PDB file of C-alpha atoms in Angstrom:
ATOM      1  CA  UNK A   1     126.870  77.115  98.869  1.00 82.00           C
ATOM      2  CA  UNK A   2     123.455  78.645  99.269  1.00 93.00           C
ATOM      3  CA  UNK A   3     121.558  77.259 102.232  1.00 96.00           C
ATOM      4  CA  UNK A   4     117.772  77.353 102.148  1.00 98.00           C
ATOM      5  CA  UNK A   5     115.596  76.884 105.197  1.00 98.00           C
ATOM      6  CA  UNK A   6     112.417  74.834 104.891  1.00 98.00           C
ATOM      7  CA  UNK A   7     110.452  78.019 105.318  1.00 98.00           C
ATOM      8  CA  UNK A   8     112.301  79.730 102.465  1.00 98.00           C
ATOM      9  CA  UNK A   9     111.741  76.773 100.117  1.00 98.00           C
ATOM     10  CA  UNK A  10     108.091  76.739 101.003  1.00 98.00           C
ATOM     11  CA  UNK A  11     107.749  80.477 100.392  1.00 98.00           C
ATOM     12  CA  UNK A  12     109.417  80.339  96.964  1.00 98.00           C
ATOM     13  CA  UNK A  13     107.420  77.313  95.849  1.00 98.00           C
ATOM     14  CA  UNK A  14     104.205  78.863  97.060  1.00 98.00           C
ATOM     15  CA  UNK A  15     104.784  82.134  95.231  1.00 98.00           C
ATOM     16  CA  UNK A  16     105.518  80.421  91.932  1.00 98.00           C
ATOM     17  CA  UNK A  17     102.737  77.854  92.286  1.00 97.00           C
ATOM     18  CA  UNK A  18     100.127  80.602  92.371  1.00 96.00           C
ATOM     19  CA  UNK A  19     101.886  82.985  89.993  1.00 96.00           C
ATOM     20  CA  UNK A  20      99.898  84.437  87.073  1.00 98.00           C
ATOM     21  CA  UNK A  21     102.748  84.455  84.551  1.00 98.00           C
ATOM     22  CA  UNK A  22     100.669  86.124  81.844  1.00 98.00           C
ATOM     23  CA  UNK A  23      99.960  89.046  84.152  1.00 98.00           C
ATOM     24  CA  UNK A  24     103.140  89.406  86.189  1.00 98.00           C
ATOM     25  CA  UNK A  25     105.668  88.755  83.390  1.00 98.00           C
ATOM     26  CA  UNK A  26     104.583  91.638  81.166  1.00 98.00           C
ATOM     27  CA  UNK A  27     104.092  93.970  84.141  1.00 98.00           C
ATOM     28  CA  UNK A  28     107.584  93.329  85.486  1.00 98.00           C
ATOM     29  CA  UNK A  29     109.343  93.808  82.145  1.00 98.00           C
ATOM     30  CA  UNK A  30     107.314  96.932  81.273  1.00 98.00           C
ATOM     31  CA  UNK A  31     108.075  98.463  84.641  1.00 98.00           C
ATOM     32  CA  UNK A  32     111.781  97.800  84.153  1.00 97.00           C
ATOM     33  CA  UNK A  33     111.776  99.458  80.710  1.00 97.00           C
ATOM     34  CA  UNK A  34     109.879 102.480  82.070  1.00 97.00           C
ATOM     35  CA  UNK A  35     111.662 102.936  85.405  1.00 96.00           C
ATOM     36  CA  UNK A  36     115.120 102.202  83.982  1.00 95.00           C
ATOM     37  CA  UNK A  37     114.830 103.396  80.390  1.00 93.00           C
ATOM     38  CA  UNK A  38     118.414 102.500  79.496  1.00 92.00           C
ATOM     39  CA  UNK A  39     117.362  98.846  79.619  1.00 93.00           C
ATOM     40  CA  UNK A  40     115.485  99.537  76.373  1.00 94.00           C
ATOM     41  CA  UNK A  41     118.836  99.242  74.622  1.00 91.00           C
ATOM     42  CA  UNK A  42     118.319  95.494  74.442  1.00 92.00           C
ATOM     43  CA  UNK A  43     114.953  95.751  72.721  1.00 95.00           C
ATOM     44  CA  UNK A  44     115.806  97.537  69.493  1.00 93.00           C
ATOM     45  CA  UNK A  45     113.847  95.034  67.410  1.00 95.00           C
ATOM     46  CA  UNK A  46     110.729  95.092  69.565  1.00 96.00           C
ATOM     47  CA  UNK A  47     108.839  97.896  67.882  1.00 95.00           C
ATOM     48  CA  UNK A  48     107.417 100.983  69.517  1.00 95.00           C
ATOM     49  CA  UNK A  49     108.889 101.750  72.956  1.00 96.00           C
ATOM     50  CA  UNK A  50     108.456 105.483  72.561  1.00 94.00           C
ATOM     51  CA  UNK A  51     106.597 106.141  75.813  1.00 95.00           C
ATOM     52  CA  UNK A  52     105.116 104.324  78.773  1.00 96.00           C
ATOM     53  CA  UNK A  53     101.773 103.751  77.013  1.00 97.00           C
ATOM     54  CA  UNK A  54     103.497 102.246  73.970  1.00 97.00           C
ATOM     55  CA  UNK A  55     105.572  99.962  76.169  1.00 97.00           C
ATOM     56  CA  UNK A  56     102.557  98.810  78.167  1.00 97.00           C
ATOM     57  CA  UNK A  57     100.580  97.932  75.031  1.00 97.00           C
ATOM     58  CA  UNK A  58     103.456  96.395  73.082  1.00 98.00           C
ATOM     59  CA  UNK A  59     102.601  92.717  72.472  1.00 97.00           C
ATOM     60  CA  UNK A  60     106.224  91.698  71.782  1.00 98.00           C
ATOM     61  CA  UNK A  61     107.288  93.085  75.158  1.00 98.00           C
ATOM     62  CA  UNK A  62     104.400  91.314  76.881  1.00 98.00           C
ATOM     63  CA  UNK A  63     105.347  87.983  75.298  1.00 98.00           C
ATOM     64  CA  UNK A  64     108.954  88.478  76.262  1.00 97.00           C
ATOM     65  CA  UNK A  65     108.012  89.282  79.841  1.00 98.00           C
ATOM     66  CA  UNK A  66     106.174  85.971  80.095  1.00 98.00           C
ATOM     67  CA  UNK A  67     109.153  84.149  78.590  1.00 97.00           C
ATOM     68  CA  UNK A  68     111.625  85.712  81.025  1.00 97.00           C
ATOM     69  CA  UNK A  69     109.411  84.939  84.007  1.00 97.00           C
ATOM     70  CA  UNK A  70     109.129  81.296  82.982  1.00 97.00           C
ATOM     71  CA  UNK A  71     112.915  81.351  82.825  1.00 96.00           C
ATOM     72  CA  UNK A  72     112.828  81.351  86.619  1.00 97.00           C
ATOM     73  CA  UNK A  73     110.995  78.000  86.740  1.00 97.00           C
ATOM     74  CA  UNK A  74     114.169  75.959  86.485  1.00 96.00           C
ATOM     75  CA  UNK A  75     115.684  77.829  89.397  1.00 97.00           C
ATOM     76  CA  UNK A  76     112.601  77.084  91.504  1.00 98.00           C
ATOM     77  CA  UNK A  77     112.908  73.383  90.652  1.00 97.00           C
ATOM     78  CA  UNK A  78     116.664  73.327  91.346  1.00 97.00           C
ATOM     79  CA  UNK A  79     117.079  75.652  94.274  1.00 97.00           C
ATOM     80  CA  UNK A  80     120.093  73.775  95.582  1.00 97.00           C
ATOM     81  CA  UNK A  81     121.985  74.121  92.354  1.00 97.00           C
ATOM     82  CA  UNK A  82     120.959  77.343  90.658  1.00 97.00           C
ATOM     83  CA  UNK A  83     124.511  78.189  89.645  1.00 96.00           C
ATOM     84  CA  UNK A  84     124.958  75.015  87.585  1.00 96.00           C
ATOM     85  CA  UNK A  85     121.378  75.102  86.313  1.00 97.00           C
ATOM     86  CA  UNK A  86     121.914  78.533  84.794  1.00 97.00           C
ATOM     87  CA  UNK A  87     125.482  78.098  83.493  1.00 96.00           C
ATOM     88  CA  UNK A  88     124.343  77.817  79.882  1.00 96.00           C
ATOM     89  CA  UNK A  89     121.823  80.654  80.238  1.00 96.00           C
ATOM     90  CA  UNK A  90     124.568  82.814  81.701  1.00 95.00           C
ATOM     91  CA  UNK A  91     126.822  82.165  78.730  1.00 95.00           C
ATOM     92  CA  UNK A  92     123.942  83.034  76.414  1.00 95.00           C
ATOM     93  CA  UNK A  93     123.211  86.338  78.202  1.00 94.00           C
ATOM     94  CA  UNK A  94     126.874  87.211  77.958  1.00 91.00           C
ATOM     95  CA  UNK A  95     127.926  85.965  74.546  1.00 91.00           C
ATOM     96  CA  UNK A  96     124.737  86.201  72.532  1.00 92.00           C
ATOM     97  CA  UNK A  97     122.590  88.871  74.209  1.00 92.00           C
ATOM     98  CA  UNK A  98     125.449  90.997  75.592  1.00 91.00           C
ATOM     99  CA  UNK A  99     123.386  92.130  78.572  1.00 92.00           C
ATOM    100  CA  UNK A 100     125.180  94.094  81.296  1.00 91.00           C
ATOM    101  CA  UNK A 101     124.631  91.893  84.378  1.00 91.00           C
ATOM    102  CA  UNK A 102     123.876  94.973  86.487  1.00 90.00           C
ATOM    103  CA  UNK A 103     120.587  95.048  84.606  1.00 93.00           C
ATOM    104  CA  UNK A 104     119.516  91.711  86.087  1.00 95.00           C
ATOM    105  CA  UNK A 105     119.185  93.364  89.481  1.00 95.00           C
ATOM    106  CA  UNK A 106     117.034  96.120  88.017  1.00 96.00           C
ATOM    107  CA  UNK A 107     114.568  93.600  86.583  1.00 97.00           C
ATOM    108  CA  UNK A 108     114.642  91.657  89.864  1.00 98.00           C
ATOM    109  CA  UNK A 109     113.699  94.809  91.806  1.00 98.00           C
ATOM    110  CA  UNK A 110     110.819  95.507  89.424  1.00 98.00           C
ATOM    111  CA  UNK A 111     109.592  91.923  89.743  1.00 98.00           C
ATOM    112  CA  UNK A 112     109.656  92.281  93.533  1.00 98.00           C
ATOM    113  CA  UNK A 113     107.579  95.443  93.349  1.00 98.00           C
ATOM    114  CA  UNK A 114     105.036  93.928  90.935  1.00 98.00           C
ATOM    115  CA  UNK A 115     104.623  90.838  93.113  1.00 98.00           C
ATOM    116  CA  UNK A 116     104.286  93.071  96.179  1.00 98.00           C
ATOM    117  CA  UNK A 117     101.432  94.916  94.456  1.00 98.00           C
ATOM    118  CA  UNK A 118      99.731  91.624  93.582  1.00 98.00           C
ATOM    119  CA  UNK A 119     100.108  90.003  97.002  1.00 98.00           C
ATOM    120  CA  UNK A 120      99.429  93.122  99.054  1.00 97.00           C
ATOM    121  CA  UNK A 121      99.893  92.761 102.788  1.00 97.00           C
ATOM    122  CA  UNK A 122     100.442  89.025 102.264  1.00 97.00           C
ATOM    123  CA  UNK A 123     103.882  90.039 100.998  1.00 98.00           C
ATOM    124  CA  UNK A 124     105.306  90.156 104.511  1.00 98.00           C
ATOM    125  CA  UNK A 125     108.878  91.112 105.403  1.00 97.00           C
ATOM    126  CA  UNK A 126     109.823  87.421 105.761  1.00 97.00           C
ATOM    127  CA  UNK A 127     108.384  86.597 102.362  1.00 98.00           C
ATOM    128  CA  UNK A 128     110.110  89.605 100.826  1.00 98.00           C
ATOM    129  CA  UNK A 129     113.412  88.489 102.369  1.00 98.00           C
ATOM    130  CA  UNK A 130     113.093  84.958 100.973  1.00 98.00           C
ATOM    131  CA  UNK A 131     111.996  86.184  97.552  1.00 98.00           C
ATOM    132  CA  UNK A 132     114.816  88.718  97.298  1.00 98.00           C
ATOM    133  CA  UNK A 133     117.322  86.075  98.443  1.00 98.00           C
ATOM    134  CA  UNK A 134     116.069  83.769  95.684  1.00 98.00           C
ATOM    135  CA  UNK A 135     116.310  86.523  93.067  1.00 98.00           C
ATOM    136  CA  UNK A 136     119.808  87.529  94.165  1.00 97.00           C
ATOM    137  CA  UNK A 137     121.004  83.926  93.784  1.00 98.00           C
ATOM    138  CA  UNK A 138     119.470  83.848  90.288  1.00 98.00           C
ATOM    139  CA  UNK A 139     121.036  87.208  89.396  1.00 97.00           C
ATOM    140  CA  UNK A 140     124.385  85.987  90.649  1.00 96.00           C
ATOM    141  CA  UNK A 141     124.162  82.754  88.646  1.00 97.00           C
ATOM    142  CA  UNK A 142     123.210  84.609  85.475  1.00 96.00           C
ATOM    143  CA  UNK A 143     126.262  86.835  85.767  1.00 94.00           C
ATOM    144  CA  UNK A 144     128.603  83.999  86.688  1.00 93.00           C
ATOM    145  CA  UNK A 145     129.826  82.973  83.231  1.00 91.00           C
ATOM    146  CA  UNK A 146     130.668  86.461  82.005  1.00 90.00           C
ATOM    147  CA  UNK A 147     134.317  86.997  81.218  1.00 87.00           C
TER     148      UNK A 147
ATOM    149  CA  UNK B   1     122.224 110.888  88.299  1.00 49.00           C
ATOM    150  CA  UNK B   2     119.804 113.240  86.568  1.00 61.00           C
ATOM    151  CA  UNK B   3     118.008 116.051  88.333  1.00 88.00           C
ATOM    152  CA  UNK B   4     114.238 116.105  88.684  1.00 96.00           C
ATOM    153  CA  UNK B   5     112.236 117.416  85.760  1.00 97.00           C
ATOM    154  CA  UNK B   6     109.139 119.557  86.252  1.00 97.00           C
ATOM    155  CA  UNK B   7     107.075 116.490  85.391  1.00 97.00           C
ATOM    156  CA  UNK B   8     108.877 114.367  87.993  1.00 97.00           C
ATOM    157  CA  UNK B   9     108.172 116.966  90.669  1.00 97.00           C
ATOM    158  CA  UNK B  10     104.523 117.235  89.662  1.00 98.00           C
ATOM    159  CA  UNK B  11     104.060 113.458  89.731  1.00 98.00           C
ATOM    160  CA  UNK B  12     105.778 113.167  93.122  1.00 98.00           C
ATOM    161  CA  UNK B  13     103.743 115.990  94.672  1.00 98.00           C
ATOM    162  CA  UNK B  14     100.504 114.601  93.269  1.00 98.00           C
ATOM    163  CA  UNK B  15     101.170 111.047  94.471  1.00 98.00           C
ATOM    164  CA  UNK B  16     102.335 112.270  97.863  1.00 97.00           C
ATOM    165  CA  UNK B  17      99.228 114.384  98.189  1.00 96.00           C
ATOM    166  CA  UNK B  18      97.118 111.299  97.703  1.00 95.00           C
ATOM    167  CA  UNK B  19      98.993 109.077 100.149  1.00 95.00           C
ATOM    168  CA  UNK B  20     100.371 111.444 102.787  1.00 95.00           C
ATOM    169  CA  UNK B  21      97.612 110.533 105.237  1.00 96.00           C
ATOM    170  CA  UNK B  22      99.128 107.040 105.314  1.00 97.00           C
ATOM    171  CA  UNK B  23     102.690 108.358 105.416  1.00 96.00           C
ATOM    172  CA  UNK B  24     103.346 107.117 108.943  1.00 96.00           C
ATOM    173  CA  UNK B  25     102.110 103.614 108.078  1.00 97.00           C
ATOM    174  CA  UNK B  26     104.434 103.577 105.078  1.00 97.00           C
ATOM    175  CA  UNK B  27     107.358 104.599 107.276  1.00 97.00           C
ATOM    176  CA  UNK B  28     106.648 102.025 109.953  1.00 97.00           C
ATOM    177  CA  UNK B  29     106.319  99.168 107.466  1.00 97.00           C
ATOM    178  CA  UNK B  30     109.377 100.260 105.447  1.00 97.00           C
ATOM    179  CA  UNK B  31     111.691 100.367 108.471  1.00 97.00           C
ATOM    180  CA  UNK B  32     110.342  97.060 109.823  1.00 96.00           C
ATOM    181  CA  UNK B  33     110.843  95.436 106.478  1.00 97.00           C
ATOM    182  CA  UNK B  34     114.346  96.831 106.151  1.00 97.00           C
ATOM    183  CA  UNK B  35     115.663  95.235 109.352  1.00 96.00           C
ATOM    184  CA  UNK B  36     114.264  91.863 108.258  1.00 97.00           C
ATOM    185  CA  UNK B  37     115.198  91.895 104.576  1.00 97.00           C
ATOM    186  CA  UNK B  38     118.559  93.615 105.110  1.00 95.00           C
ATOM    187  CA  UNK B  39     119.720  92.489 108.565  1.00 93.00           C
ATOM    188  CA  UNK B  40     123.021  94.347 108.191  1.00 92.00           C
ATOM    189  CA  UNK B  41     121.085  97.598 108.674  1.00 93.00           C
ATOM    190  CA  UNK B  42     120.460  96.599 112.282  1.00 93.00           C
ATOM    191  CA  UNK B  43     124.052  97.565 113.034  1.00 90.00           C
ATOM    192  CA  UNK B  44     122.899 101.185 113.155  1.00 91.00           C
ATOM    193  CA  UNK B  45     120.424 100.413 115.891  1.00 92.00           C
ATOM    194  CA  UNK B  46     122.629  98.459 118.278  1.00 89.00           C
ATOM    195  CA  UNK B  47     121.737 100.965 120.983  1.00 91.00           C
ATOM    196  CA  UNK B  48     118.179  99.621 121.039  1.00 94.00           C
ATOM    197  CA  UNK B  49     117.587  96.439 122.966  1.00 93.00           C
ATOM    198  CA  UNK B  50     114.828  95.368 120.615  1.00 94.00           C
ATOM    199  CA  UNK B  51     115.672  95.633 116.904  1.00 93.00           C
ATOM    200  CA  UNK B  52     112.953  93.267 115.777  1.00 94.00           C
ATOM    201  CA  UNK B  53     110.485  94.409 113.085  1.00 93.00           C
ATOM    202  CA  UNK B  54     107.735  94.877 115.684  1.00 93.00           C
ATOM    203  CA  UNK B  55     109.901  96.826 118.091  1.00 95.00           C
ATOM    204  CA  UNK B  56     108.275 100.123 119.047  1.00 95.00           C
ATOM    205  CA  UNK B  57     111.632 101.852 118.539  1.00 95.00           C
ATOM    206  CA  UNK B  58     111.944 100.543 114.993  1.00 95.00           C
ATOM    207  CA  UNK B  59     108.381 101.469 114.112  1.00 94.00           C
ATOM    208  CA  UNK B  60     108.660 104.908 115.675  1.00 95.00           C
ATOM    209  CA  UNK B  61     111.849 105.516 113.746  1.00 96.00           C
ATOM    210  CA  UNK B  62     110.040 104.620 110.544  1.00 96.00           C
ATOM    211  CA  UNK B  63     107.679 107.509 111.262  1.00 97.00           C
ATOM    212  CA  UNK B  64     110.605 109.855 111.913  1.00 96.00           C
ATOM    213  CA  UNK B  65     112.238 108.932 108.623  1.00 96.00           C
ATOM    214  CA  UNK B  66     108.993 109.248 106.673  1.00 96.00           C
ATOM    215  CA  UNK B  67     108.379 112.683 108.160  1.00 96.00           C
ATOM    216  CA  UNK B  68     111.765 113.576 106.696  1.00 96.00           C
ATOM    217  CA  UNK B  69     110.589 112.344 103.295  1.00 97.00           C
ATOM    218  CA  UNK B  70     107.393 114.388 103.641  1.00 97.00           C
ATOM    219  CA  UNK B  71     109.479 117.427 104.462  1.00 96.00           C
ATOM    220  CA  UNK B  72     111.648 116.775 101.416  1.00 97.00           C
ATOM    221  CA  UNK B  73     108.570 116.726  99.155  1.00 97.00           C
ATOM    222  CA  UNK B  74     107.901 120.271 100.298  1.00 96.00           C
ATOM    223  CA  UNK B  75     111.474 121.234  99.547  1.00 96.00           C
ATOM    224  CA  UNK B  76     111.614 119.411  96.235  1.00 97.00           C
ATOM    225  CA  UNK B  77     112.766 122.507  94.366  1.00 95.00           C
ATOM    226  CA  UNK B  78     115.944 122.741  96.425  1.00 95.00           C
ATOM    227  CA  UNK B  79     116.715 119.476  98.164  1.00 95.00           C
ATOM    228  CA  UNK B  80     120.389 120.280  98.784  1.00 92.00           C
ATOM    229  CA  UNK B  81     119.623 123.585 100.451  1.00 94.00           C
ATOM    230  CA  UNK B  82     116.516 122.395 102.244  1.00 94.00           C
ATOM    231  CA  UNK B  83     118.143 119.287 103.709  1.00 95.00           C
ATOM    232  CA  UNK B  84     121.426 120.922 104.744  1.00 95.00           C
ATOM    233  CA  UNK B  85     121.053 120.343 108.482  1.00 94.00           C
ATOM    234  CA  UNK B  86     119.773 116.791 107.946  1.00 95.00           C
ATOM    235  CA  UNK B  87     122.812 116.141 105.813  1.00 94.00           C
ATOM    236  CA  UNK B  88     125.098 117.427 108.544  1.00 94.00           C
ATOM    237  CA  UNK B  89     123.327 115.162 111.022  1.00 94.00           C
ATOM    238  CA  UNK B  90     123.833 112.107 108.800  1.00 92.00           C
ATOM    239  CA  UNK B  91     127.424 113.055 107.965  1.00 90.00           C
ATOM    240  CA  UNK B  92     128.840 113.934 111.340  1.00 90.00           C
ATOM    241  CA  UNK B  93     126.623 112.280 113.902  1.00 92.00           C
ATOM    242  CA  UNK B  94     124.831 109.298 112.374  1.00 91.00           C
ATOM    243  CA  UNK B  95     127.411 108.454 109.708  1.00 90.00           C
ATOM    244  CA  UNK B  96     125.069 106.085 107.923  1.00 91.00           C
ATOM    245  CA  UNK B  97     126.816 104.560 104.909  1.00 90.00           C
ATOM    246  CA  UNK B  98     125.031 106.056 101.887  1.00 90.00           C
ATOM    247  CA  UNK B  99     124.546 102.576 100.414  1.00 91.00           C
ATOM    248  CA  UNK B 100     121.805 102.186 102.988  1.00 93.00           C
ATOM    249  CA  UNK B 101     119.801 105.077 101.536  1.00 95.00           C
ATOM    250  CA  UNK B 102     119.267 102.908  98.461  1.00 96.00           C
ATOM    251  CA  UNK B 103     118.207 100.003 100.622  1.00 97.00           C
ATOM    252  CA  UNK B 104     115.641 102.008 102.546  1.00 97.00           C
ATOM    253  CA  UNK B 105     114.410 103.654  99.335  1.00 98.00           C
ATOM    254  CA  UNK B 106     113.732 100.210  97.881  1.00 98.00           C
ATOM    255  CA  UNK B 107     111.784  99.214 100.987  1.00 98.00           C
ATOM    256  CA  UNK B 108     109.719 102.406 100.766  1.00 98.00           C
ATOM    257  CA  UNK B 109     108.899 101.643  97.131  1.00 98.00           C
ATOM    258  CA  UNK B 110     107.864  98.069  97.993  1.00 98.00           C
ATOM    259  CA  UNK B 111     105.527  99.333 100.730  1.00 98.00           C
ATOM    260  CA  UNK B 112     104.021 101.905  98.374  1.00 98.00           C
ATOM    261  CA  UNK B 113     103.432  99.157  95.848  1.00 98.00           C
ATOM    262  CA  UNK B 114     101.695  97.048  98.503  1.00 98.00           C
ATOM    263  CA  UNK B 115      99.547  99.836  99.915  1.00 98.00           C
ATOM    264  CA  UNK B 116      98.680 101.652  96.682  1.00 98.00           C
ATOM    265  CA  UNK B 117      98.861  99.033  93.924  1.00 97.00           C
ATOM    266  CA  UNK B 118      96.684 101.024  91.523  1.00 97.00           C
ATOM    267  CA  UNK B 119      98.268 104.423  92.135  1.00 96.00           C
ATOM    268  CA  UNK B 120     101.868 103.224  92.149  1.00 98.00           C
ATOM    269  CA  UNK B 121     102.034 102.941  88.368  1.00 98.00           C
ATOM    270  CA  UNK B 122     105.371 102.592  86.534  1.00 98.00           C
ATOM    271  CA  UNK B 123     105.193 106.341  85.785  1.00 98.00           C
ATOM    272  CA  UNK B 124     104.799 107.178  89.477  1.00 98.00           C
ATOM    273  CA  UNK B 125     107.464 104.587  90.345  1.00 98.00           C
ATOM    274  CA  UNK B 126     110.109 106.180  88.138  1.00 98.00           C
ATOM    275  CA  UNK B 127     109.406 109.700  89.417  1.00 98.00           C
ATOM    276  CA  UNK B 128     109.440 108.629  93.039  1.00 98.00           C
ATOM    277  CA  UNK B 129     112.565 106.509  92.574  1.00 98.00           C
ATOM    278  CA  UNK B 130     114.313 109.549  91.072  1.00 97.00           C
ATOM    279  CA  UNK B 131     113.066 111.702  93.944  1.00 98.00           C
ATOM    280  CA  UNK B 132     114.358 109.303  96.610  1.00 98.00           C
ATOM    281  CA  UNK B 133     117.688 109.094  94.783  1.00 97.00           C
ATOM    282  CA  UNK B 134     117.938 112.898  94.746  1.00 97.00           C
ATOM    283  CA  UNK B 135     116.985 112.932  98.412  1.00 97.00           C
ATOM    284  CA  UNK B 136     119.756 110.445  99.183  1.00 96.00           C
ATOM    285  CA  UNK B 137     122.228 112.548  97.230  1.00 95.00           C
ATOM    286  CA  UNK B 138     121.248 115.647  99.198  1.00 95.00           C
ATOM    287  CA  UNK B 139     121.606 113.704 102.456  1.00 95.00           C
ATOM    288  CA  UNK B 140     125.100 112.599 101.491  1.00 93.00           C
ATOM    289  CA  UNK B 141     126.089 116.133 100.469  1.00 92.00           C
ATOM    290  CA  UNK B 142     128.057 116.900 103.614  1.00 91.00           C
ATOM    291  CA  UNK B 143     129.734 113.507 103.939  1.00 91.00           C
ATOM    292  CA  UNK B 144     133.062 114.527 102.393  1.00 91.00           C
TER     293      UNK B 144
END
């Protein structure tokens, strides 16, 4: 069972309350596709991913980044039960999307770095710790139903 | 893992050139962050009474580590050869589990993103991530 302190809950809620999804979503997904190019394997139908510039200006990727980021909303609202909340999503990522769960961590790391850039020095070590803990619980839950 | 291309090396050297003046700050923040975000890393510093993020020992060590990174930038064309003695140090004396190199690398990248949000583009990120991975590989060279 994941135990959250009051401080951790407050940090996660605060980050997502002031999150610019339209900015951060695309940036995080683009960074993942550029820094870990093998993740592009899941985006065969998304048009031109030929180089970093193409990825950064690709509207389908941008839209998808926003979608994925909003996918975290349910985890924020159900922090005490992320595993159950994401059971269906986990099945989908396994059975329908066939995404290697190791990739979830790669996207999580990119999201951390993009949020760090946005928040600057406000992204303290304590906030980073809480945020990464949250993301690792999400990553774990998303990989849970694979078999 | 792949070796560094000429472009990777150029990007790393260029970025480092622009931020090296703040290298010590990066090191201090990265090490401080690491002991908070990854508390298991504190096991390597049990000989210090104060292993808190603000501990002068922790912060000073961040500078030491970052000076190593700076040195590695200069030796980017032959990391294995250039870091031979550092590898022996880590293998026989420090015996830091190589998994921790990844952890510290991540913290360094986070700090770079915080301090240089406009310069730390995805293109710079990938080159520097590759560089730190190559550095870690060179450091682990003498382990077994």
